[in-house]
Amino acid sequence: MNRPSVLTGILAVLCCFDRSLASSGDQSYVRSFVEESITWSCKRECKYRCMWKTVEAFSRDNLSIPQFYGKWPFIRLFGIQEPASSGFSFLNFLAQLIFCLTSWLFSTLFHAHDMAITEALDYFGALAFILASIVTMQARVFFKYQLLRHACTVFLVGFFVNHVRYMSFVKFDYGYNMMVAVFFGEFARTVQVCRLYHDLDNASSSLLNPILFLIR
């Protein structure tokens, strides 16, 4: 049994039950307040139910579970289609927000009053922001490899601590600090561009590719 036939069969069965065997009252889908607020439509509800019917069919046949519309199947919670992914994305947003605001605050203080402490905070804050961006980015790239994600995070934190130690107690080397910041900044940008092109290659519609590239 191939995947297209399974999907087609499930859709046909659901259509039959919804339109032929059910009463007129059962055919109408009543949305909750949360679903109304996030514009959850009857069509999207049908897609969601079909997805889980498909998952059940593939599980019974011992087939690997496919992705649906580019996503793995997750149970909706309070109208949220991917609760865990949404939660982690929000945490990433908070981390980026905190590091970004802190970095620019240190930069403002340094340019307002040039002192040894404000200079150090400006330089270290900028590098911390770049490294934090890499940490959140690699969590998306290596989301299936937990050990690798943790190893990358430990390495970057250790490198930052050692960098601060060297700059603070050995030599405040402007050239070295600039080289480190540029290297990690270009590394982050290169990985991000590669990931975007990979996502675009997997997009189902070539017409949407330019739009996806611009909004990401």
Short mmCIF file of C-alpha atoms in Angstrom, two decimals:
data_model
loop_
_atom_site.label_atom_id
_atom_site.label_comp_id
_atom_site.label_asym_id
_atom_site.label_seq_id
_atom_site.Cartn_x
_atom_site.Cartn_y
_atom_site.Cartn_z
CA MET A 1 0.00 0.00 0.00
CA ASN A 2 1.55 3.31 -1.02
CA ARG A 3 1.11 6.61 0.75
CA PRO A 4 -1.03 8.41 -1.85
CA SER A 5 -3.59 5.60 -1.84
CA VAL A 6 -3.76 5.65 1.95
CA LEU A 7 -4.34 9.40 2.02
CA THR A 8 -6.94 9.24 -0.75
CA GLY A 9 -8.78 6.41 0.96
CA ILE A 10 -8.91 8.18 4.30
CA LEU A 11 -10.19 11.39 2.75
CA ALA A 12 -12.89 9.46 0.90
CA VAL A 13 -14.04 7.70 4.08
CA LEU A 14 -14.14 10.91 6.09
CA CYS A 15 -16.10 12.63 3.34
CA CYS A 16 -18.55 9.78 3.27
CA PHE A 17 -19.16 9.88 7.02
CA ASP A 18 -19.34 13.65 7.24
CA ARG A 19 -21.65 14.21 4.30
CA SER A 20 -23.64 11.02 3.79
CA LEU A 21 -24.01 9.08 7.04
CA ALA A 22 -24.08 11.90 9.60
CA SER A 23 -27.14 13.94 10.41
CA SER A 24 -27.32 17.56 9.30
CA GLY A 25 -26.58 18.73 12.85
CA ASP A 26 -23.48 16.56 13.11
CA GLN A 27 -22.13 17.89 9.83
CA SER A 28 -21.69 21.41 11.22
CA TYR A 29 -18.41 21.97 13.05
CA VAL A 30 -18.73 24.28 16.07
CA ARG A 31 -15.54 26.13 16.91
CA SER A 32 -14.53 27.00 20.46
CA PHE A 33 -13.67 30.53 21.57
CA VAL A 34 -9.93 29.82 21.26
CA GLU A 35 -10.39 28.39 17.76
CA GLU A 36 -12.46 31.42 16.79
CA SER A 37 -9.75 33.78 18.05
CA ILE A 38 -7.03 32.07 15.98
CA THR A 39 -9.32 31.76 12.92
CA TRP A 40 -9.31 27.95 13.05
CA SER A 41 -11.57 26.96 10.15
CA CYS A 42 -13.60 23.85 9.38
CA LYS A 43 -11.21 23.08 6.52
CA ARG A 44 -8.22 23.17 8.87
CA GLU A 45 -10.05 20.96 11.35
CA CYS A 46 -10.67 18.45 8.55
CA LYS A 47 -6.98 18.51 7.66
CA TYR A 48 -6.07 17.94 11.31
CA ARG A 49 -8.41 14.96 11.68
CA CYS A 50 -7.29 13.48 8.37
CA MET A 51 -3.70 13.78 9.53
CA TRP A 52 -4.32 11.64 12.61
CA LYS A 53 -6.37 9.11 10.64
CA THR A 54 -3.40 8.83 8.30
CA VAL A 55 -0.99 8.41 11.22
CA GLU A 56 -3.15 5.59 12.60
CA ALA A 57 -3.24 3.88 9.19
CA PHE A 58 0.53 4.10 8.77
CA SER A 59 1.09 2.83 12.32
CA ARG A 60 -1.12 -0.20 11.69
CA ASP A 61 0.86 -1.02 8.55
CA ASN A 62 4.19 -0.48 10.36
CA LEU A 63 5.10 2.33 7.97
CA SER A 64 7.17 5.37 8.88
CA ILE A 65 5.13 8.42 9.82
CA PRO A 66 5.38 11.12 7.12
CA GLN A 67 5.41 14.86 7.52
CA PHE A 68 2.20 16.76 6.80
CA TYR A 69 2.51 20.11 5.05
CA GLY A 70 6.16 20.20 6.09
CA LYS A 71 5.46 19.45 9.77
CA TRP A 72 5.51 16.38 11.99
CA PRO A 73 2.14 15.45 13.53
CA PHE A 74 1.49 16.92 16.99
CA ILE A 75 -1.59 17.01 19.18
CA ARG A 76 -3.21 20.44 19.34
CA LEU A 77 -3.31 22.11 22.75
CA PHE A 78 -5.56 25.14 23.36
CA GLY A 79 -5.70 25.70 19.63
CA ILE A 80 -1.92 25.57 19.21
CA GLN A 81 -0.92 23.06 16.53
CA GLU A 82 2.64 22.50 17.78
CA PRO A 83 2.73 23.34 21.51
CA ALA A 84 6.33 22.25 22.16
CA SER A 85 7.73 23.97 19.07
CA SER A 86 5.75 27.13 19.84
CA GLY A 87 7.01 27.13 23.42
CA PHE A 88 10.64 26.67 22.44
CA SER A 89 10.31 29.32 19.75
CA PHE A 90 8.99 31.75 22.36
CA LEU A 91 11.87 30.91 24.70
CA ASN A 92 14.29 31.51 21.82
CA PHE A 93 12.58 34.85 21.25
CA LEU A 94 13.05 35.79 24.91
CA ALA A 95 16.72 34.75 24.84
CA GLN A 96 17.34 36.76 21.68
CA LEU A 97 15.43 39.73 23.10
CA ILE A 98 17.37 39.76 26.38
CA PHE A 99 20.78 39.39 24.73
CA CYS A 100 19.94 41.92 22.02
CA LEU A 101 18.67 44.57 24.44
CA THR A 102 21.62 43.99 26.78
CA SER A 103 24.13 44.21 23.95
CA TRP A 104 22.74 47.48 22.62
CA LEU A 105 22.43 48.90 26.14
CA PHE A 106 26.14 48.21 26.74
CA SER A 107 26.93 49.78 23.36
CA THR A 108 24.93 52.88 24.31
CA LEU A 109 26.75 53.22 27.63
CA PHE A 110 30.15 52.81 25.97
CA HIS A 111 29.52 55.45 23.32
CA ALA A 112 27.99 57.78 25.92
CA HIS A 113 30.90 57.45 28.37
CA ASP A 114 34.12 55.75 27.25
CA MET A 115 35.53 53.93 30.28
CA ALA A 116 37.34 50.64 30.77
CA ILE A 117 34.23 48.97 32.21
CA THR A 118 31.84 50.26 29.52
CA GLU A 119 34.33 49.29 26.80
CA ALA A 120 34.57 45.75 28.16
CA LEU A 121 30.79 45.46 28.49
CA ASP A 122 30.33 46.68 24.91
CA TYR A 123 32.81 44.20 23.45
CA PHE A 124 31.75 41.24 25.56
CA GLY A 125 28.05 42.02 25.11
CA ALA A 126 28.39 42.05 21.32
CA LEU A 127 30.18 38.69 21.30
CA ALA A 128 27.66 37.22 23.76
CA PHE A 129 24.82 38.26 21.44
CA ILE A 130 26.50 36.63 18.43
CA LEU A 131 27.17 33.40 20.33
CA ALA A 132 23.62 33.36 21.72
CA SER A 133 22.32 33.62 18.16
CA ILE A 134 24.40 30.58 17.21
CA VAL A 135 23.07 28.64 20.23
CA THR A 136 19.44 29.29 19.30
CA MET A 137 20.15 28.66 15.61
CA GLN A 138 21.88 25.31 16.15
CA ALA A 139 18.95 24.18 18.29
CA ARG A 140 16.84 24.39 15.11
CA VAL A 141 19.48 22.87 12.83
CA PHE A 142 20.34 19.95 15.12
CA PHE A 143 16.91 19.52 16.72
CA LYS A 144 17.10 15.73 16.28
CA TYR A 145 20.53 15.41 17.90
CA GLN A 146 20.23 16.37 21.55
CA LEU A 147 23.79 15.39 22.51
CA LEU A 148 25.25 17.45 19.67
CA ARG A 149 23.13 20.46 20.64
CA HIS A 150 24.32 20.30 24.23
CA ALA A 151 27.93 19.84 23.12
CA CYS A 152 27.74 22.93 20.89
CA THR A 153 26.22 24.98 23.70
CA VAL A 154 28.85 23.88 26.22
CA PHE A 155 31.64 24.65 23.74
CA LEU A 156 30.32 28.15 22.98
CA VAL A 157 29.80 29.00 26.66
CA GLY A 158 33.26 27.69 27.51
CA PHE A 159 34.81 29.66 24.66
CA PHE A 160 33.08 32.86 25.79
CA VAL A 161 34.25 32.45 29.39
CA ASN A 162 37.82 31.82 28.25
CA HIS A 163 37.63 34.80 25.87
CA VAL A 164 36.53 37.10 28.70
CA ARG A 165 39.29 35.71 30.95
CA TYR A 166 41.97 36.33 28.32
CA MET A 167 40.75 39.83 27.44
CA SER A 168 40.36 40.81 31.11
CA PHE A 169 43.45 39.33 32.73
CA VAL A 170 45.98 38.61 29.97
CA LYS A 171 45.67 41.22 27.21
CA PHE A 172 42.84 43.39 25.97
CA ASP A 173 43.57 42.65 22.33
CA TYR A 174 41.34 44.67 19.99
CA GLY A 175 42.44 42.81 16.86
CA TYR A 176 41.86 39.39 18.41
CA ASN A 177 38.43 40.39 19.70
CA MET A 178 37.42 41.73 16.28
CA MET A 179 38.67 38.57 14.54
CA VAL A 180 36.65 36.35 16.91
CA ALA A 181 33.47 38.43 16.50
CA VAL A 182 33.74 38.51 12.70
CA PHE A 183 34.45 34.77 12.50
CA PHE A 184 31.44 33.72 14.56
CA GLY A 185 29.22 36.32 12.89
CA GLU A 186 30.09 35.08 9.40
CA PHE A 187 29.75 31.48 10.56
CA ALA A 188 26.23 32.15 11.87
CA ARG A 189 25.23 33.91 8.67
CA THR A 190 26.61 31.13 6.45
CA VAL A 191 24.78 28.40 8.37
CA GLN A 192 21.55 30.41 8.33
CA VAL A 193 21.73 30.99 4.57
CA CYS A 194 22.42 27.28 3.95
CA ARG A 195 19.45 26.34 6.13
CA LEU A 196 17.19 28.75 4.26
CA TYR A 197 18.19 27.35 0.88
CA HIS A 198 17.62 23.83 2.21
CA ASP A 199 14.12 24.79 3.35
CA LEU A 200 13.40 26.44 0.03
CA ASP A 201 14.47 23.31 -1.85
CA ASN A 202 11.97 21.31 0.19
CA ALA A 203 9.14 23.77 -0.44
CA SER A 204 6.30 22.21 -2.40
CA SER A 205 5.57 25.25 -4.56
CA SER A 206 8.32 26.99 -6.51
CA LEU A 207 6.07 30.04 -6.78
CA LEU A 208 6.21 30.57 -3.02
CA ASN A 209 9.98 30.21 -2.77
CA PRO A 210 10.85 33.91 -3.27
CA ILE A 211 8.16 34.88 -0.76
CA LEU A 212 9.40 32.38 1.81
CA PHE A 213 12.97 33.59 1.35
CA LEU A 214 11.96 37.21 1.99
CA ILE A 215 9.81 36.63 5.08
CA ARG A 216 12.21 34.30 6.91
#
